[in-house]
Amino acid sequence: MGVSAGTHRLRGVMSAGEIGLSLILLVGAGLLVRSFLRLTEVDLGFDPHSLLVATVERPLTAAFDSQQHSAFFQASLERIRNLPGVKEAALTQRYPLGPPHNATMMLRIQGAENFRPPQPISVTEISPDYFHVMRIRLLKGRTFSASDVAGAQEVVTVNESLARMLFGAHDAIGQHISFGGPSAPWKEVVGVVANVREDALEKEPVPEIFVPYLQQPSFSMAFVLRTESSPLILAGAVREAVQSIDKNQPLSGATTMDEVIAKSVAPRRFRMLLLGLFALLALLLAVIGVYGVMAYSSTQRTHEFGVRIALGADRQDILKLVVRQGFKLALLGVSIGVGGALLLTRVLSSLLYEVSAHDPLTFSAVAALLMLVALAASYIPARRAMKVDPIVALRYE
């Protein structure tokens, strides 16, 4: 009898441990899910839908100069704009969440030449229609125009973060900045645009300078197209348009902006799904464990239940007795799990976005779920126990 009681207690402890493990994993998965959902709600600063991006890198040889690069990109852009299904198209040296951007720490402000930026400043060459195609809001001033070419007054547009960093509450429009070296020319700030999540959804927007690509040509540019239907349908037509200008020019990385965003959060999605899978498996084991313990306990107490019923106990009392035992088991497991989850979330804190590692909503929701699941697993053995025939039960050994 002592061995049986000891075995029963061991099973109970193991079942409580399974509940605790389930809580730890479910809390971790819940925090990652909430963090992922918060990340998908981030204001990107642009409209990613119906956008195709495709990169072209021109050969860096003596036979090509910057003006030839500009002429090639301009001619290709005009061909692409005329493709059926293309609503708008533009050029950019780097698109959001794409390849690493150019950055400089050598930035001067006219009238405050001793200024040194506290962090690298992103520099991106774009065509005049880029902000319109991407649906990036213009906050002040103007965007670039067809007259912003080599030989004209050199101009830049800055984002809101850089305008605030450089000029504070003062108006950025009309100010002059220089970057790239001590002999770099002064450029007039003609516009301020809204911040865009350039590096990662979870990172704050970086200070950024936009330059007309015709004033500062680059050998590598990306076409961005806003399309009337599925963007990828036009990938082949875009390649043909580019190669109609230069038949030897390859086109790389043709993809949708939605896919770019999906790839940027893919590691987070993978961690969330993996931990969620383990959590569900642990929950299944916990349910089986609680059911097994309660079924075994009810069977061992069949004689006791028969005596209670024979002495006048209500069958609902038997139900409550078994369910109460399951409740205590679940409560022990949840208590163990909360302690373990508090330790686990310290490890997860670096993976979370705008969600506390000790988020009370997640902890309480998971704890409540496990209590309900444990009670449900206890209910079937409890129903069976309340239906026991007292005569049969009294004969049970």
Tab-separated table of N, CA and C in Angstrom, residues 39-182:
chain	number	residue	atom	x	y	z
A	39	LEU	N	5.127	43.993	-33.792
A	39	LEU	CA	6.060	44.335	-34.860
A	39	LEU	C	5.332	44.521	-36.188
A	40	THR	N	4.324	43.688	-36.439
A	40	THR	CA	3.586	43.804	-37.703
A	40	THR	C	2.704	45.046	-37.741
A	41	GLU	N	2.491	45.671	-36.585
A	41	GLU	CA	1.671	46.881	-36.528
A	41	GLU	C	2.511	48.158	-36.606
A	42	VAL	N	3.832	48.006	-36.735
A	42	VAL	CA	4.725	49.163	-36.780
A	42	VAL	C	4.428	50.017	-38.012
A	43	ASP	N	4.483	51.330	-37.833
A	43	ASP	CA	4.323	52.254	-38.961
A	43	ASP	C	5.614	52.243	-39.773
A	44	LEU	N	5.559	51.692	-40.976
A	44	LEU	CA	6.749	51.580	-41.822
A	44	LEU	C	7.200	52.924	-42.367
A	45	GLY	N	6.263	53.836	-42.524
A	45	GLY	CA	6.586	55.119	-43.139
A	45	GLY	C	6.381	55.117	-44.642
A	46	PHE	N	5.976	53.963	-45.204
A	46	PHE	CA	5.697	53.861	-46.640
A	46	PHE	C	4.670	52.753	-46.847
A	47	ASP	N	4.148	52.668	-48.061
A	47	ASP	CA	3.156	51.645	-48.397
A	47	ASP	C	3.853	50.516	-49.154
A	48	PRO	N	3.975	49.326	-48.544
A	48	PRO	CA	4.739	48.250	-49.185
A	48	PRO	C	3.958	47.432	-50.207
A	49	HIS	N	2.667	47.612	-50.291
A	49	HIS	CA	1.840	46.745	-51.126
A	49	HIS	C	1.940	47.124	-52.608
A	50	SER	N	1.868	46.112	-53.449
A	50	SER	CA	1.933	46.285	-54.917
A	50	SER	C	3.231	46.953	-55.355
A	51	LEU	N	4.319	46.650	-54.656
A	51	LEU	CA	5.628	47.203	-55.006
A	51	LEU	C	6.574	46.089	-55.436
A	52	LEU	N	7.225	46.290	-56.568
A	52	LEU	CA	8.281	45.392	-57.030
A	52	LEU	C	9.609	46.128	-56.935
A	53	VAL	N	10.643	45.456	-56.430
A	53	VAL	CA	11.980	46.048	-56.383
A	53	VAL	C	12.934	45.134	-57.142
A	54	ALA	N	13.842	45.730	-57.890
A	54	ALA	CA	14.815	44.962	-58.661
A	54	ALA	C	16.101	45.769	-58.743
A	55	THR	N	17.217	45.129	-58.439
A	55	THR	CA	18.506	45.821	-58.350
A	55	THR	C	19.338	45.598	-59.605
A	56	VAL	N	20.034	46.647	-60.013
A	56	VAL	CA	20.961	46.583	-61.144
A	56	VAL	C	22.300	47.157	-60.699
A	57	GLU	N	23.370	46.395	-60.942
A	57	GLU	CA	24.725	46.871	-60.649
A	57	GLU	C	25.491	46.982	-61.955
A	58	ARG	N	25.935	48.191	-62.248
A	58	ARG	CA	26.702	48.439	-63.463
A	58	ARG	C	28.156	48.031	-63.250
A	59	PRO	N	28.840	47.591	-64.300
A	59	PRO	CA	30.247	47.176	-64.150
A	59	PRO	C	31.143	48.367	-63.827
A	60	LEU	N	32.056	48.159	-62.897
A	60	LEU	CA	33.011	49.210	-62.533
A	60	LEU	C	34.278	49.033	-63.366
A	61	THR	N	34.251	49.560	-64.575
A	61	THR	CA	35.412	49.477	-65.462
A	61	THR	C	35.730	50.866	-65.985
A	62	ALA	N	36.898	50.981	-66.575
A	62	ALA	CA	37.332	52.279	-67.104
A	62	ALA	C	36.448	52.731	-68.260
A	63	ALA	N	35.749	51.775	-68.884
A	63	ALA	CA	34.928	52.113	-70.051
A	63	ALA	C	33.638	52.828	-69.667
A	64	PHE	N	33.297	52.805	-68.399
A	64	PHE	CA	32.054	53.423	-67.950
A	64	PHE	C	32.370	54.544	-66.974
A	65	ASP	N	31.672	55.650	-67.127
A	65	ASP	CA	31.803	56.722	-66.144
A	65	ASP	C	30.435	56.995	-65.529
A	66	SER	N	30.408	57.906	-64.550
A	66	SER	CA	29.178	58.151	-63.804
A	66	SER	C	28.060	58.677	-64.698
A	67	GLN	N	28.397	59.496	-65.680
A	67	GLN	CA	27.363	60.036	-66.559
A	67	GLN	C	26.742	58.944	-67.425
A	68	GLN	N	27.561	57.967	-67.826
A	68	GLN	CA	27.021	56.841	-68.582
A	68	GLN	C	26.094	55.997	-67.709
A	69	HIS	N	26.472	55.832	-66.440
A	69	HIS	CA	25.598	55.120	-65.509
A	69	HIS	C	24.251	55.832	-65.416
A	70	SER	N	24.295	57.149	-65.235
A	70	SER	CA	23.061	57.927	-65.106
A	70	SER	C	22.197	57.798	-66.353
A	71	ALA	N	22.831	57.881	-67.521
A	71	ALA	CA	22.088	57.780	-68.784
A	71	ALA	C	21.434	56.402	-68.916
A	72	PHE	N	22.171	55.362	-68.528
A	72	PHE	CA	21.619	54.006	-68.596
A	72	PHE	C	20.402	53.870	-67.682
A	73	PHE	N	20.542	54.305	-66.442
A	73	PHE	CA	19.436	54.161	-65.488
A	73	PHE	C	18.224	55.001	-65.909
A	74	GLN	N	18.477	56.196	-66.429
A	74	GLN	CA	17.374	57.054	-66.849
A	74	GLN	C	16.621	56.438	-68.026
A	75	ALA	N	17.366	55.915	-68.993
A	75	ALA	CA	16.730	55.288	-70.156
A	75	ALA	C	15.948	54.035	-69.742
A	76	SER	N	16.536	53.245	-68.843
A	76	SER	CA	15.853	52.035	-68.360
A	76	SER	C	14.583	52.398	-67.602
A	77	LEU	N	14.669	53.452	-66.805
A	77	LEU	CA	13.510	53.878	-66.018
A	77	LEU	C	12.355	54.293	-66.928
A	78	GLU	N	12.669	55.007	-68.004
A	78	GLU	CA	11.619	55.429	-68.935
A	78	GLU	C	10.962	54.220	-69.607
A	79	ARG	N	11.766	53.221	-69.965
A	79	ARG	CA	11.203	52.007	-70.570
A	79	ARG	C	10.274	51.297	-69.577
A	80	ILE	N	10.711	51.206	-68.338
A	80	ILE	CA	9.928	50.505	-67.312
A	80	ILE	C	8.622	51.244	-67.034
A	81	ARG	N	8.670	52.560	-66.997
A	81	ARG	CA	7.449	53.341	-66.749
A	81	ARG	C	6.383	53.100	-67.812
A	82	ASN	N	6.821	52.771	-69.016
A	82	ASN	CA	5.879	52.576	-70.120
A	82	ASN	C	5.379	51.139	-70.242
A	83	LEU	N	5.818	50.260	-69.335
A	83	LEU	CA	5.364	48.876	-69.389
A	83	LEU	C	3.894	48.779	-68.984
A	84	PRO	N	3.106	47.950	-69.658
A	84	PRO	CA	1.711	47.733	-69.237
A	84	PRO	C	1.668	47.151	-67.820
A	85	GLY	N	0.800	47.697	-67.003
A	85	GLY	CA	0.671	47.213	-65.630
A	85	GLY	C	1.485	47.985	-64.617
A	86	VAL	N	2.375	48.874	-65.103
A	86	VAL	CA	3.181	49.697	-64.198
A	86	VAL	C	2.481	51.037	-63.998
A	87	LYS	N	2.127	51.335	-62.752
A	87	LYS	CA	1.481	52.612	-62.455
A	87	LYS	C	2.515	53.721	-62.313
A	88	GLU	N	3.596	53.429	-61.571
A	88	GLU	CA	4.647	54.422	-61.311
A	88	GLU	C	5.951	53.675	-61.105
A	89	ALA	N	7.059	54.351	-61.342
A	89	ALA	CA	8.369	53.737	-61.132
A	89	ALA	C	9.379	54.807	-60.750
A	90	ALA	N	10.384	54.389	-59.988
A	90	ALA	CA	11.431	55.313	-59.547
A	90	ALA	C	12.705	54.520	-59.302
A	91	LEU	N	13.765	55.250	-58.970
A	91	LEU	CA	15.066	54.649	-58.686
A	91	LEU	C	15.508	55.002	-57.272
A	92	THR	N	16.204	54.076	-56.650
A	92	THR	CA	16.811	54.346	-55.348
A	92	THR	C	18.084	53.528	-55.218
A	93	GLN	N	19.056	54.102	-54.550
A	93	GLN	CA	20.298	53.362	-54.325
A	93	GLN	C	20.079	52.230	-53.333
A	94	ARG	N	19.093	52.415	-52.435
A	94	ARG	CA	18.767	51.378	-51.450
A	94	ARG	C	17.305	51.511	-51.055
A	95	TYR	N	16.592	50.390	-51.014
A	95	TYR	CA	15.189	50.412	-50.588
A	95	TYR	C	15.085	49.964	-49.128
A	96	PRO	N	14.002	50.314	-48.445
A	96	PRO	CA	13.855	49.977	-47.025
A	96	PRO	C	13.965	48.476	-46.764
A	97	LEU	N	14.660	48.136	-45.679
A	97	LEU	CA	14.844	46.760	-45.220
A	97	LEU	C	15.632	45.930	-46.225
A	98	GLY	N	16.316	46.617	-47.139
A	98	GLY	CA	17.101	45.934	-48.151
A	98	GLY	C	18.563	45.834	-47.762
A	99	PRO	N	19.457	45.829	-48.754
A	99	PRO	CA	20.891	45.715	-48.482
A	99	PRO	C	21.386	46.868	-47.606
A	100	PRO	N	22.570	46.703	-46.996
A	100	PRO	CA	23.121	47.771	-46.143
A	100	PRO	C	23.251	49.085	-46.906
A	101	HIS	N	23.045	50.189	-46.198
A	101	HIS	CA	23.083	51.498	-46.840
A	101	HIS	C	24.443	52.158	-46.653
A	102	ASN	N	24.716	53.138	-47.514
A	102	ASN	CA	25.909	53.960	-47.323
A	102	ASN	C	25.690	54.884	-46.132
A	103	ALA	N	26.737	55.142	-45.380
A	103	ALA	CA	26.612	56.011	-44.209
A	103	ALA	C	27.875	56.844	-44.063
A	104	THR	N	27.727	57.984	-43.442
A	104	THR	CA	28.865	58.868	-43.219
A	104	THR	C	28.822	59.449	-41.817
A	105	MET	N	30.005	59.656	-41.256
A	105	MET	CA	30.130	60.372	-39.987
A	105	MET	C	30.679	61.775	-40.231
A	106	MET	N	31.052	62.039	-41.492
A	106	MET	CA	31.653	63.328	-41.835
A	106	MET	C	30.571	64.259	-42.367
A	107	LEU	N	29.899	64.931	-41.475
A	107	LEU	CA	28.822	65.844	-41.846
A	107	LEU	C	29.045	67.191	-41.181
A	108	ARG	N	28.902	68.250	-41.972
A	108	ARG	CA	29.062	69.611	-41.444
A	108	ARG	C	27.792	70.415	-41.700
A	109	ILE	N	27.552	71.363	-40.817
A	109	ILE	CA	26.443	72.303	-40.979
A	109	ILE	C	27.039	73.683	-41.218
A	110	GLN	N	26.572	74.358	-42.259
A	110	GLN	CA	27.086	75.700	-42.529
A	110	GLN	C	26.733	76.626	-41.368
A	111	GLY	N	27.748	77.281	-40.830
A	111	GLY	CA	27.543	78.131	-39.661
A	111	GLY	C	27.824	77.414	-38.359
A	112	ALA	N	28.002	76.100	-38.433
A	112	ALA	CA	28.331	75.313	-37.226
A	112	ALA	C	29.265	74.188	-37.652
A	113	GLU	N	30.400	74.578	-38.237
A	113	GLU	CA	31.315	73.607	-38.831
A	113	GLU	C	31.922	72.636	-37.827
A	114	ASN	N	31.878	72.962	-36.542
A	114	ASN	CA	32.446	72.069	-35.525
A	114	ASN	C	31.481	70.957	-35.113
A	115	PHE	N	30.285	70.967	-35.678
A	115	PHE	CA	29.300	69.939	-35.332
A	115	PHE	C	29.793	68.569	-35.783
A	116	ARG	N	29.595	67.574	-34.928
A	116	ARG	CA	29.908	66.190	-35.261
A	116	ARG	C	28.679	65.333	-34.967
A	117	PRO	N	28.199	64.575	-35.938
A	117	PRO	CA	26.995	63.758	-35.702
A	117	PRO	C	27.264	62.678	-34.660
A	118	PRO	N	26.304	62.433	-33.773
A	118	PRO	CA	26.488	61.413	-32.735
A	118	PRO	C	26.371	59.986	-33.250
A	119	GLN	N	25.904	59.807	-34.476
A	119	GLN	CA	25.758	58.474	-35.055
A	119	GLN	C	25.884	58.576	-36.563
A	120	PRO	N	26.168	57.451	-37.244
A	120	PRO	CA	26.295	57.492	-38.703
A	120	PRO	C	25.010	57.986	-39.368
A	121	ILE	N	25.183	58.738	-40.439
A	121	ILE	CA	24.061	59.281	-41.199
A	121	ILE	C	23.935	58.496	-42.499
A	122	SER	N	22.764	57.941	-42.743
A	122	SER	CA	22.525	57.189	-43.971
A	122	SER	C	22.411	58.150	-45.155
A	123	VAL	N	23.000	57.760	-46.285
A	123	VAL	CA	22.943	58.568	-47.507
A	123	VAL	C	22.393	57.697	-48.634
A	124	THR	N	21.313	58.144	-49.274
A	124	THR	CA	20.664	57.357	-50.321
A	124	THR	C	20.404	58.224	-51.545
A	125	GLU	N	20.866	57.743	-52.715
A	125	GLU	CA	20.591	58.445	-53.964
A	125	GLU	C	19.244	57.967	-54.517
A	126	ILE	N	18.422	58.901	-54.965
A	126	ILE	CA	17.084	58.549	-55.459
A	126	ILE	C	16.739	59.382	-56.690
A	127	SER	N	15.720	58.928	-57.421
A	127	SER	CA	15.179	59.713	-58.529
A	127	SER	C	14.057	60.609	-58.004
A	128	PRO	N	13.651	61.618	-58.774
A	128	PRO	CA	12.670	62.593	-58.272
A	128	PRO	C	11.348	62.004	-57.786
A	129	ASP	N	10.868	60.930	-58.396
A	129	ASP	CA	9.546	60.397	-58.042
A	129	ASP	C	9.577	59.359	-56.922
A	130	TYR	N	10.730	59.137	-56.322
A	130	TYR	CA	10.861	58.045	-55.349
A	130	TYR	C	9.883	58.178	-54.186
A	131	PHE	N	9.811	59.345	-53.572
A	131	PHE	CA	8.928	59.518	-52.409
A	131	PHE	C	7.465	59.274	-52.783
A	132	HIS	N	7.090	59.719	-53.979
A	132	HIS	CA	5.703	59.534	-54.422
A	132	HIS	C	5.395	58.056	-54.650
A	133	VAL	N	6.308	57.353	-55.319
A	133	VAL	CA	6.090	55.932	-55.597
A	133	VAL	C	6.006	55.134	-54.300
A	134	MET	N	6.860	55.457	-53.331
A	134	MET	CA	6.886	54.719	-52.061
A	134	MET	C	5.798	55.184	-51.091
A	135	ARG	N	5.143	56.294	-51.411
A	135	ARG	CA	4.130	56.891	-50.528
A	135	ARG	C	4.757	57.349	-49.206
A	136	ILE	N	5.947	57.937	-49.315
A	136	ILE	CA	6.612	58.540	-48.156
A	136	ILE	C	6.156	59.993	-48.069
A	137	ARG	N	5.659	60.383	-46.919
A	137	ARG	CA	5.043	61.700	-46.773
A	137	ARG	C	6.089	62.819	-46.778
A	138	LEU	N	5.790	63.858	-47.539
A	138	LEU	CA	6.590	65.082	-47.516
A	138	LEU	C	6.046	65.972	-46.407
A	139	LEU	N	6.898	66.331	-45.449
A	139	LEU	CA	6.463	67.134	-44.306
A	139	LEU	C	6.668	68.624	-44.533
A	140	LYS	N	7.778	68.974	-45.194
A	140	LYS	CA	8.086	70.384	-45.460
A	140	LYS	C	8.842	70.495	-46.771
A	141	GLY	N	8.739	71.661	-47.394
A	141	GLY	CA	9.532	71.928	-48.582
A	141	GLY	C	9.039	71.189	-49.805
A	142	ARG	N	9.988	70.710	-50.601
A	142	ARG	CA	9.654	70.056	-51.863
A	142	ARG	C	10.460	68.783	-52.036
A	143	THR	N	10.004	67.960	-52.974
A	143	THR	CA	10.786	66.791	-53.369
A	143	THR	C	11.702	67.211	-54.517
A	144	PHE	N	12.457	66.270	-55.042
A	144	PHE	CA	13.362	66.589	-56.139
A	144	PHE	C	12.581	66.735	-57.445
A	145	SER	N	13.169	67.476	-58.369
A	145	SER	CA	12.540	67.693	-59.673
A	145	SER	C	13.522	67.338	-60.779
A	146	ALA	N	13.031	67.378	-62.007
A	146	ALA	CA	13.875	67.040	-63.158
A	146	ALA	C	15.004	68.037	-63.349
A	147	SER	N	14.905	69.210	-62.716
A	147	SER	CA	15.963	70.219	-62.853
A	147	SER	C	17.102	70.015	-61.864
A	148	ASP	N	16.950	69.066	-60.934
A	148	ASP	CA	18.015	68.795	-59.961
A	148	ASP	C	19.013	67.832	-60.587
A	149	VAL	N	19.848	68.385	-61.458
A	149	VAL	CA	20.806	67.580	-62.214
A	149	VAL	C	22.217	68.079	-61.943
A	150	ALA	N	23.184	67.371	-62.515
A	150	ALA	CA	24.580	67.786	-62.380
A	150	ALA	C	24.754	69.188	-62.951
A	151	GLY	N	25.470	70.030	-62.226
A	151	GLY	CA	25.696	71.403	-62.650
A	151	GLY	C	24.731	72.389	-62.040
A	152	ALA	N	23.585	71.918	-61.562
A	152	ALA	CA	22.615	72.794	-60.892
A	152	ALA	C	22.967	72.903	-59.411
A	153	GLN	N	22.268	73.790	-58.705
A	153	GLN	CA	22.445	73.905	-57.261
A	153	GLN	C	22.271	72.525	-56.617
A	154	GLU	N	23.270	72.092	-55.861
A	154	GLU	CA	23.188	70.770	-55.234
A	154	GLU	C	22.225	70.822	-54.060
A	155	VAL	N	21.300	69.858	-54.030
A	155	VAL	CA	20.238	69.864	-53.023
A	155	VAL	C	20.136	68.492	-52.359
A	156	VAL	N	19.496	68.486	-51.200
A	156	VAL	CA	19.222	67.239	-50.485
A	156	VAL	C	17.850	67.341	-49.830
A	157	THR	N	17.305	66.190	-49.546
A	157	THR	CA	16.127	66.083	-48.683
A	157	THR	C	16.549	65.266	-47.473
A	158	VAL	N	16.081	65.631	-46.308
A	158	VAL	CA	16.438	64.899	-45.089
A	158	VAL	C	15.171	64.327	-44.460
A	159	ASN	N	15.349	63.290	-43.666
A	159	ASN	CA	14.175	62.770	-42.968
A	159	ASN	C	13.980	63.513	-41.644
A	160	GLU	N	12.859	63.241	-41.017
A	160	GLU	CA	12.474	63.965	-39.807
A	160	GLU	C	13.497	63.792	-38.690
A	161	SER	N	14.059	62.589	-38.566
A	161	SER	CA	15.046	62.320	-37.512
A	161	SER	C	16.285	63.181	-37.684
A	162	LEU	N	16.781	63.287	-38.921
A	162	LEU	CA	17.985	64.081	-39.153
A	162	LEU	C	17.700	65.568	-38.987
A	163	ALA	N	16.540	66.021	-39.457
A	163	ALA	CA	16.189	67.438	-39.298
A	163	ALA	C	16.172	67.817	-37.826
A	164	ARG	N	15.636	66.930	-37.000
A	164	ARG	CA	15.577	67.198	-35.560
A	164	ARG	C	16.981	67.168	-34.955
A	165	MET	N	17.819	66.235	-35.402
A	165	MET	CA	19.176	66.127	-34.872
A	165	MET	C	20.019	67.350	-35.225
A	166	LEU	N	19.898	67.813	-36.469
A	166	LEU	CA	20.761	68.901	-36.933
A	166	LEU	C	20.257	70.283	-36.540
A	167	PHE	N	18.942	70.462	-36.598
A	167	PHE	CA	18.414	71.824	-36.466
A	167	PHE	C	17.425	72.006	-35.324
A	168	GLY	N	17.097	70.941	-34.618
A	168	GLY	CA	16.191	71.062	-33.481
A	168	GLY	C	14.850	71.646	-33.895
A	169	ALA	N	14.452	72.697	-33.198
A	169	ALA	CA	13.158	73.336	-33.476
A	169	ALA	C	13.235	74.302	-34.651
A	170	HIS	N	14.430	74.574	-35.157
A	170	HIS	CA	14.589	75.502	-36.283
A	170	HIS	C	14.176	74.834	-37.594
A	171	ASP	N	13.797	75.650	-38.555
A	171	ASP	CA	13.372	75.148	-39.855
A	171	ASP	C	14.583	74.632	-40.626
A	172	ALA	N	14.487	73.405	-41.133
A	172	ALA	CA	15.599	72.821	-41.882
A	172	ALA	C	15.668	73.344	-43.313
A	173	ILE	N	14.531	73.797	-43.847
A	173	ILE	CA	14.491	74.242	-45.239
A	173	ILE	C	15.379	75.471	-45.424
A	174	GLY	N	16.245	75.395	-46.439
A	174	GLY	CA	17.145	76.506	-46.725
A	174	GLY	C	18.492	76.393	-46.036
A	175	GLN	N	18.631	75.473	-45.098
A	175	GLN	CA	19.919	75.249	-44.445
A	175	GLN	C	20.863	74.555	-45.422
A	176	HIS	N	22.160	74.642	-45.136
A	176	HIS	CA	23.155	74.016	-46.006
A	176	HIS	C	24.006	73.040	-45.199
A	177	ILE	N	24.193	71.853	-45.753
A	177	ILE	CA	25.021	70.847	-45.102
A	177	ILE	C	26.015	70.298	-46.111
A	178	SER	N	27.059	69.685	-45.582
A	178	SER	CA	28.084	69.063	-46.411
A	178	SER	C	28.439	67.724	-45.785
A	179	PHE	N	28.687	66.732	-46.614
A	179	PHE	CA	29.040	65.417	-46.070
A	179	PHE	C	29.943	64.688	-47.052
A	180	GLY	N	30.723	63.769	-46.526
A	180	GLY	CA	31.605	62.974	-47.368
A	180	GLY	C	33.062	63.386	-47.310
A	181	GLY	N	33.369	64.504	-46.689
A	181	GLY	CA	34.757	64.938	-46.594
A	181	GLY	C	34.853	66.440	-46.426
A	182	PRO	N	36.010	66.945	-46.011
A	182	PRO	CA	36.156	68.385	-45.756
A	182	PRO	C	36.025	69.249	-47.001
